[in-house]
Coordinates of C-alpha atoms and ligand atoms in Angstrom, one line a residue:
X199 CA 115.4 84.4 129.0
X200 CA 115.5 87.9 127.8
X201 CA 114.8 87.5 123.8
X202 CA 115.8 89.3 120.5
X203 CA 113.0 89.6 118.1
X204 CA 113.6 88.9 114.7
X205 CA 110.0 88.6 114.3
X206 CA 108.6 90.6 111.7
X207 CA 106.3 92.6 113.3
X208 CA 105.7 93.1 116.1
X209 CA 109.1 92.9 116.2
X210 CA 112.0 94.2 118.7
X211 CA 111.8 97.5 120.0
X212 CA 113.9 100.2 118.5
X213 CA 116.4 100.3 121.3
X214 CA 115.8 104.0 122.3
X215 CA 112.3 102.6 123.1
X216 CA 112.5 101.9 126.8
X217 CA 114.2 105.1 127.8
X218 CA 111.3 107.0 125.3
X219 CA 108.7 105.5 127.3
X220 CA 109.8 106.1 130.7
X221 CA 110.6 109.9 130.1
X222 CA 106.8 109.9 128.7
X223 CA 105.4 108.9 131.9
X224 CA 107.2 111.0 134.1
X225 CA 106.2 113.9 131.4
X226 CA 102.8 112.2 131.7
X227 CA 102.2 112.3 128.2
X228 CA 99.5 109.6 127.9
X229 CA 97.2 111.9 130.3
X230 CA 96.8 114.9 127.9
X231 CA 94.8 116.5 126.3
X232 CA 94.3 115.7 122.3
X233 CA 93.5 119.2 122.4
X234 CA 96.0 120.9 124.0
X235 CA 99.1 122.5 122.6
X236 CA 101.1 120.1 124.5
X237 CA 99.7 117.5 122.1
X238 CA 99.7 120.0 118.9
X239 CA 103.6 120.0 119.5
X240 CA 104.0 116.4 120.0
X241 CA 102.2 115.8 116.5
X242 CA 104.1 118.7 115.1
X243 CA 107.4 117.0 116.1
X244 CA 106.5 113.6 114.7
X245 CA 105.1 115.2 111.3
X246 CA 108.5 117.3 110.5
X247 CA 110.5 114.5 111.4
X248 CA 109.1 111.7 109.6
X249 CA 108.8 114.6 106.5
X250 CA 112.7 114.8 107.2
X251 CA 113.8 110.8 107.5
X252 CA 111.7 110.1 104.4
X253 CA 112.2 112.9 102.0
X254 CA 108.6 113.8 102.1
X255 CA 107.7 116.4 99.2
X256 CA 106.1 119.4 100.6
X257 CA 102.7 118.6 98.6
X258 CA 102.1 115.5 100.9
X259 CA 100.5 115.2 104.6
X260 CA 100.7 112.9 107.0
X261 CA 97.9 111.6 109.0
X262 CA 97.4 108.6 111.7
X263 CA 95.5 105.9 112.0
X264 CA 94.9 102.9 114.2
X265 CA 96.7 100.5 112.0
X266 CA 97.8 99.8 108.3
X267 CA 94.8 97.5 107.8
X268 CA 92.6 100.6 108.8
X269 CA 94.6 102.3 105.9
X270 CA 93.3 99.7 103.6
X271 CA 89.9 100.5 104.0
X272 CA 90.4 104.2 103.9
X273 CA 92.3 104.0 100.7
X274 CA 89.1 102.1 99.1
X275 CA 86.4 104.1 100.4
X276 CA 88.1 107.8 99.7
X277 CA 89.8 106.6 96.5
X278 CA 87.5 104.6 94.0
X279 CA 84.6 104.4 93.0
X280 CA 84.8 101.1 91.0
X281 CA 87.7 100.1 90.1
X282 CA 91.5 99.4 91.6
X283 CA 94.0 97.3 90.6
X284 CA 96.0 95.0 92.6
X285 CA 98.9 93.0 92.5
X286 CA 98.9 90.5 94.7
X287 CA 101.4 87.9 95.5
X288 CA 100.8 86.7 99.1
X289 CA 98.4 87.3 102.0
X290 CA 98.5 91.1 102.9
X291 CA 98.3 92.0 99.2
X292 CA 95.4 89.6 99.1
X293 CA 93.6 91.0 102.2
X294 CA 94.1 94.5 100.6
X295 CA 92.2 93.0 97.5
X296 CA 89.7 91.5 99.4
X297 CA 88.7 94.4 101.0
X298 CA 87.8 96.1 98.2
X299 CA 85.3 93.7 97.2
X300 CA 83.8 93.7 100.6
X301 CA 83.0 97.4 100.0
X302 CA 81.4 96.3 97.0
X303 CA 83.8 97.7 94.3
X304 CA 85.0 96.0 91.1
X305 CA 88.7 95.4 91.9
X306 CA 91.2 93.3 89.4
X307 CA 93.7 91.2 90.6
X308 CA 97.2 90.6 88.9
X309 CA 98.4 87.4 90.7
X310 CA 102.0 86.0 91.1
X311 CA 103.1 83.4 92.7
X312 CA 103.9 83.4 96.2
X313 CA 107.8 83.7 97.0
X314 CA 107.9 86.1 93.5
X315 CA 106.9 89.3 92.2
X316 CA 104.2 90.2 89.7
X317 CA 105.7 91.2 86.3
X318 CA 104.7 94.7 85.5
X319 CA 102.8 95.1 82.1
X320 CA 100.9 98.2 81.7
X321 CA 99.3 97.4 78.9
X322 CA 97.6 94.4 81.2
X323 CA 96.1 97.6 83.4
X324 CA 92.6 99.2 82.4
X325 CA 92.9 102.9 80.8
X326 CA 90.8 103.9 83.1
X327 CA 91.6 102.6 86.1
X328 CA 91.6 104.7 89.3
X329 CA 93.9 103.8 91.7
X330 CA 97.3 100.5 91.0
X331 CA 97.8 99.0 94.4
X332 CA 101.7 97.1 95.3
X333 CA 103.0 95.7 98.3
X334 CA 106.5 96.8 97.8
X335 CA 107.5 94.1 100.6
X336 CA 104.8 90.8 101.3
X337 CA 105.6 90.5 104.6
X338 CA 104.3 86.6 104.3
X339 CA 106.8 85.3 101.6
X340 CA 109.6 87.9 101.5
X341 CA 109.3 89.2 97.8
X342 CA 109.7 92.8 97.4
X343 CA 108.6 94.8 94.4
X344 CA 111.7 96.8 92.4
X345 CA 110.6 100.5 92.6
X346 CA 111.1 100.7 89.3
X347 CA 108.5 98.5 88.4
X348 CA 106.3 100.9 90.4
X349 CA 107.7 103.9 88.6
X350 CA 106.7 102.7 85.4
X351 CA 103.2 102.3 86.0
X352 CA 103.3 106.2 86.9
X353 CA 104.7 106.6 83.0
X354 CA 101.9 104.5 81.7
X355 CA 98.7 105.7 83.5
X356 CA 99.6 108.8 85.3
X357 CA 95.8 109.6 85.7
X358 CA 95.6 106.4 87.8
X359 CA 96.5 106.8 91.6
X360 CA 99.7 104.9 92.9
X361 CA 99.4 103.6 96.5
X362 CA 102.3 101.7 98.3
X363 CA 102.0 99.6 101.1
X364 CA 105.7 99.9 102.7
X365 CA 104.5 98.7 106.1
X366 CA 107.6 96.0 106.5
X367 CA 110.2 98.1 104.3
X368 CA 110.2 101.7 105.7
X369 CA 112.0 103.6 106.6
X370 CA 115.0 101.4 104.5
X371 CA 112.9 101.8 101.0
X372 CA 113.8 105.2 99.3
X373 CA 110.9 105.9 97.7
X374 CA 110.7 108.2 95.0
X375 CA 107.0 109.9 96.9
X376 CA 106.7 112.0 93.4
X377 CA 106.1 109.4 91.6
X378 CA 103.5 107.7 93.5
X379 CA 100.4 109.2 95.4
X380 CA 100.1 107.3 98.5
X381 CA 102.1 105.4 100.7
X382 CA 101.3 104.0 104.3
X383 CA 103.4 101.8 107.0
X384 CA 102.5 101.0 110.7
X385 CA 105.1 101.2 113.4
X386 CA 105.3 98.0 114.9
X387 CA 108.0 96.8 112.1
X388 CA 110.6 98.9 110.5
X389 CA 110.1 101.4 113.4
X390 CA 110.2 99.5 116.5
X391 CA 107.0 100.6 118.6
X392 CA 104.7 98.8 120.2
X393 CA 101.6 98.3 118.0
X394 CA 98.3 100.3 117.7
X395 CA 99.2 103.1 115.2
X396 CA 99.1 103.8 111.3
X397 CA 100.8 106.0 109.1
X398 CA 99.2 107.4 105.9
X399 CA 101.1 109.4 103.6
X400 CA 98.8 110.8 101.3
X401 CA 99.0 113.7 98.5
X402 CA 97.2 116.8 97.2
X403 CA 96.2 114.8 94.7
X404 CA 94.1 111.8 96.5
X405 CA 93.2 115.0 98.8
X406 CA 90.9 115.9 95.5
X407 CA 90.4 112.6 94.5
X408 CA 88.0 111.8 97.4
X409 CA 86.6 115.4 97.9
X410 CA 85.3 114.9 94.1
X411 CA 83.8 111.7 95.1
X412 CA 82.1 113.0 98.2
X413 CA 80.7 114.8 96.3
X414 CA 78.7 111.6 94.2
X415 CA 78.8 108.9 97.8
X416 CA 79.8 108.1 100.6
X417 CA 83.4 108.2 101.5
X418 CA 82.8 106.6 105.3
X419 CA 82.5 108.8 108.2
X420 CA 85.7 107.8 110.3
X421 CA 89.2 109.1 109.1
X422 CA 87.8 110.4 105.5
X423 CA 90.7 112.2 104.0
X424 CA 88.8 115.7 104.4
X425 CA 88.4 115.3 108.4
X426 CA 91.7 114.3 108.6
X427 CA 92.8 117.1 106.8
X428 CA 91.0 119.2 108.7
X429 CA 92.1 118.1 112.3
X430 CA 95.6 118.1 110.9
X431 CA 96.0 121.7 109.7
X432 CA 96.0 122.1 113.1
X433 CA 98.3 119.1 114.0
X434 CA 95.3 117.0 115.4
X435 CA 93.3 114.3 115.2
X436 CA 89.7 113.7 115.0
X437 CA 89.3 111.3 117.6
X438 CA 91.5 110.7 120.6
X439 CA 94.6 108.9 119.1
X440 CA 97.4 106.7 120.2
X441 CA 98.9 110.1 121.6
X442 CA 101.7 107.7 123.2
X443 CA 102.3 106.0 119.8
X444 CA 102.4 109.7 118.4
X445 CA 105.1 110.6 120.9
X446 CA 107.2 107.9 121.0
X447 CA 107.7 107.8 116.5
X448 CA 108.5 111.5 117.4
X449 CA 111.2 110.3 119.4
X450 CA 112.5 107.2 117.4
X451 CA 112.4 108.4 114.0
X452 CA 114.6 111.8 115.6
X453 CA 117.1 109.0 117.0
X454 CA 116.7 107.7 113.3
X455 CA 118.0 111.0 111.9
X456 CA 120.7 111.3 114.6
X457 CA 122.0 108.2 113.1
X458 CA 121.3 109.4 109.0
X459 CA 119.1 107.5 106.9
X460 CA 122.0 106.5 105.0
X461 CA 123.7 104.6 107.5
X462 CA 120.3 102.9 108.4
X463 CA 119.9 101.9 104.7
X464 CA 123.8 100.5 104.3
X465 CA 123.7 98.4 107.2
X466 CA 120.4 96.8 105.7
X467 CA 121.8 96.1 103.1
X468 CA 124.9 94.3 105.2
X469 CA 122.8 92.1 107.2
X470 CA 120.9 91.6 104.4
X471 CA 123.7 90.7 102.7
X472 CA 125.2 88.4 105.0
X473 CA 121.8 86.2 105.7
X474 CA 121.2 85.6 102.5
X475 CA 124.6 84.7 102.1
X476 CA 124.3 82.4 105.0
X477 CA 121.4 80.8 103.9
X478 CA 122.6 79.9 100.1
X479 CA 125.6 78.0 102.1
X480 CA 123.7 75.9 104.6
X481 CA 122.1 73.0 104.0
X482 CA 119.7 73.5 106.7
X483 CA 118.2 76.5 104.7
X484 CA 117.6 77.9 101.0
X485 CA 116.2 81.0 100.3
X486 CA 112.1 80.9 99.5
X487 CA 112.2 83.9 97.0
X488 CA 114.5 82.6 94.5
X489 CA 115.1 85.7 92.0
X490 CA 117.9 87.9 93.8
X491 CA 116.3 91.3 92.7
X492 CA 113.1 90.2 94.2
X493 CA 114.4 89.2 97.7
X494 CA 113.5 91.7 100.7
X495 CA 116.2 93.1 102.7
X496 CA 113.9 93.9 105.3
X497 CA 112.0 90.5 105.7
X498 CA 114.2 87.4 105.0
X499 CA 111.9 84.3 104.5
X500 CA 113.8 81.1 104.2
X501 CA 112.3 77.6 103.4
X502 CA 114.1 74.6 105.7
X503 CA 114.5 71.0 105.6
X504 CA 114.1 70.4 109.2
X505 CA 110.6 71.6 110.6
X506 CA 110.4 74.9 111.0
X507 CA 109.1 74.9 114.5
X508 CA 112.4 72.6 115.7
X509 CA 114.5 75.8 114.5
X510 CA 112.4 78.3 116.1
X511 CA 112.6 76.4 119.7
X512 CA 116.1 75.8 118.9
X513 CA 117.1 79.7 118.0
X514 CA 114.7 80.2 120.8
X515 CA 116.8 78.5 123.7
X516 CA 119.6 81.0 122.7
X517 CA 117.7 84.2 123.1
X518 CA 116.9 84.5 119.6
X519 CA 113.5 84.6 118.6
X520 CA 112.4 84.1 114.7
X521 CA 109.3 84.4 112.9
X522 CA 107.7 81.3 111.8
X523 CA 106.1 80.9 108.1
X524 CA 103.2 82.9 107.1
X525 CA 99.7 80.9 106.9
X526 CA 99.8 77.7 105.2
X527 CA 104.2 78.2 105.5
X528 CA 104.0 77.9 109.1
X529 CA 105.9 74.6 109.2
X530 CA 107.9 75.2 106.0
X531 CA 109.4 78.8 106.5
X532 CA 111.2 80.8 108.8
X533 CA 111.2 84.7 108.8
X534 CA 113.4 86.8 109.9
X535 CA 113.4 90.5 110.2
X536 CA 116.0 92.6 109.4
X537 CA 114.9 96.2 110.9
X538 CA 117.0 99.4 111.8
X539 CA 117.1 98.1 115.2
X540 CA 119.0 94.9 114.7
X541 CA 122.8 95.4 114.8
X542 CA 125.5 93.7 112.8
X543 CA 126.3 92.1 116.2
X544 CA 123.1 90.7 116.9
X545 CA 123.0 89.5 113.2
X546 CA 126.2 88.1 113.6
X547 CA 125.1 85.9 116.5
X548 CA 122.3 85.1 114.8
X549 CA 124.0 83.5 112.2
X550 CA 126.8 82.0 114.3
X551 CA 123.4 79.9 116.0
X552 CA 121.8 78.9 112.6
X553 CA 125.3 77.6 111.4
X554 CA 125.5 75.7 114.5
X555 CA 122.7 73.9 113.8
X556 CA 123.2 70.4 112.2
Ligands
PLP722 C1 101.7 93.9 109.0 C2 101.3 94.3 107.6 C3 100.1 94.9 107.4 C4 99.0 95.2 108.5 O1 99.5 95.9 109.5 P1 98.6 96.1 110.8 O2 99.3 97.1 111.7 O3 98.4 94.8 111.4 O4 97.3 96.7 110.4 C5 99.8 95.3 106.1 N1 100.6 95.1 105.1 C6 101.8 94.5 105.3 C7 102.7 94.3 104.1 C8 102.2 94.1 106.6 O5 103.4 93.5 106.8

């Protein structure tokens, strides 16, 4: 049976997707050139739109990668020198953390509880710390970060650099880009494509940041923010990239702006509404992220007294396929996805289904 994938990430398809894919190889897109100005245009196209859907400020570029974990290590090597700062509340903010001290830096870890959100206390962070790492959404427990908490980190060390990892909230969060310096996502969850491509958003400032520490070590060889730049003055890429990926987030996020980011970001905020909803009145089901302003809209993780898995195949033998729990939550949780793809319809059936369940 044909499934819907509430799974988050890879998750369903942006339903444009198909259509996308098969004009792409009649155009034969995935046989040109990285070189050519058919391929200059194609990157063109999914720079200015993405700058459009997200409100990009004109002193930050866009570059691509192979994924968000690639991003990670990027961040590190072309952004500090010793020390970063990270709060970490769940397994991809721990894997961030953990890379850092792979490449032999000094990082410090603020720690919260899984299924909540670090409280923010600037005074806790160094003076001279160079670069504040959030997870505005832990994919693995469903917490999600308040920008504001963000924001006020930029008020209390505004030397330090601010990087975001929106990889399961974007394009739904509206962040404020001025008032951080980085902020990266890769398509395969709020976008809908197929996996295998990264997005870093990056400004003028980390731009310096990591041509000033060239200048005193290594800042890696592949994707350093300089030959990024570089290739992508001219809307390339230093190595042959995803150019499929490229084409097809040219094409989604400009179905995206036909639809207007703030319908996107209301219906969200609907489903959203109506899971969570769901969830508080069933007894199959409570909510795992108990504080209501740190609950994601975009990644609903719910804790249940049956075994997870029995819900899964259950949802599963209706077409609907969930996301089981993160790690060591595999049997406990169940996550659900609630990304610009999913319609009120399907989340209405979705929740007819769960509410069926005894
Ligand atoms: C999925 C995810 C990543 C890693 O993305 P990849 O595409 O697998 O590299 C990083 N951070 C968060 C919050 C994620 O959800």
């Amino acid at each position: 049976m044909k499934q819907i994938f509430f799974t988050p990430g890879p998750a369903e398809l942006y339903f444009t997707v198909e259509g996308h894919i098969k004009k792409a190889l009649t155009e034969q897109v995935p046989s040109i050139s990285h070189r050519s100005a058919r391929f200059q245009s194609i990157f063109q196209e999914a720079e200015e739109n993405l700058r459009n859907l997200l409100s990009l400020p004109n002193n930050y570029y866009i570059f691509f990668t192979g994924s968000a974990t690639e991003i990670w290590e990027r961040i590190i090597q072309n952004l500090v020198a010793e020390r970063s700062y990270h709060y970490v509340n769940g397994s991809f903010s721990n894997r961030f953390y953990k890379i850092a001290e792979e490449l032999g830096r000094s990082p410090v870890i603020q720690k919260a509880e899984e299924g909540s959100c670090a409280v923010v206390d600037p005074e806790k962070i160094p003076s001279d710390i160079e670069l504040v790492a959030f997870t505005q959404n832990e994919t693995s427990t469903g917490a999600a970060q308040p920008l504001d908490d963000i924001y006020q980190v930029r008020q209390s060390h505004p030397e330090a650099i601010i990087a975001v990892d929106a990889v399961s909230t974007l394009p739904y969060i509206p962040l404020d880009y001025t008032q951080v310096d980085t902020a990266y996502f890769s398509v395969q969850k709020g976008f809908g494509l197929p996996a295998g491509l990264g997005v870093w958003l990056v400004n003028a400032r980390c731009l310096a940041k990591a041509e000033q520490l060239a200048q005193q070590q290594s800042i890696g060889s592949y994707h350093s923010l300089p030959s990024l730049l570089e290739k992508a003055r001219k809307h390339q890429t230093p190595e042959t990239p995803n150019v499929l990926g490229i084409y097809l987030l040219a094409k989604v996020v400009s179905d995206m702006l036909g639809k207007g980011i703030d319908v996107i970001r209301n219906e969200t905020k609907f489903k959203a509404g109506m899971m969570y909803q769901t969830l508080s009145e069933h007894d199959n089901f409570t909510p795992f992220v108990k504080k209501a302003e740190h609950q994601s809209r975009t990644v609903i993780v719910t804790e249940t007294r049956k075994p997870a898995q029995e819900i899964i195949q259950k949802l599963q033998e209706s077409g609907l396929f969930l996301g089981s729990g993160y790690g060591h939550f595999k049997d406990k949780h169940v996550r659900i996805a609630n990304f610009p793809t999913h319609s009120r319809e399907q989340f209405i059936q979705l929740i007819d289904k769960m509410n069926a369940i005894l």
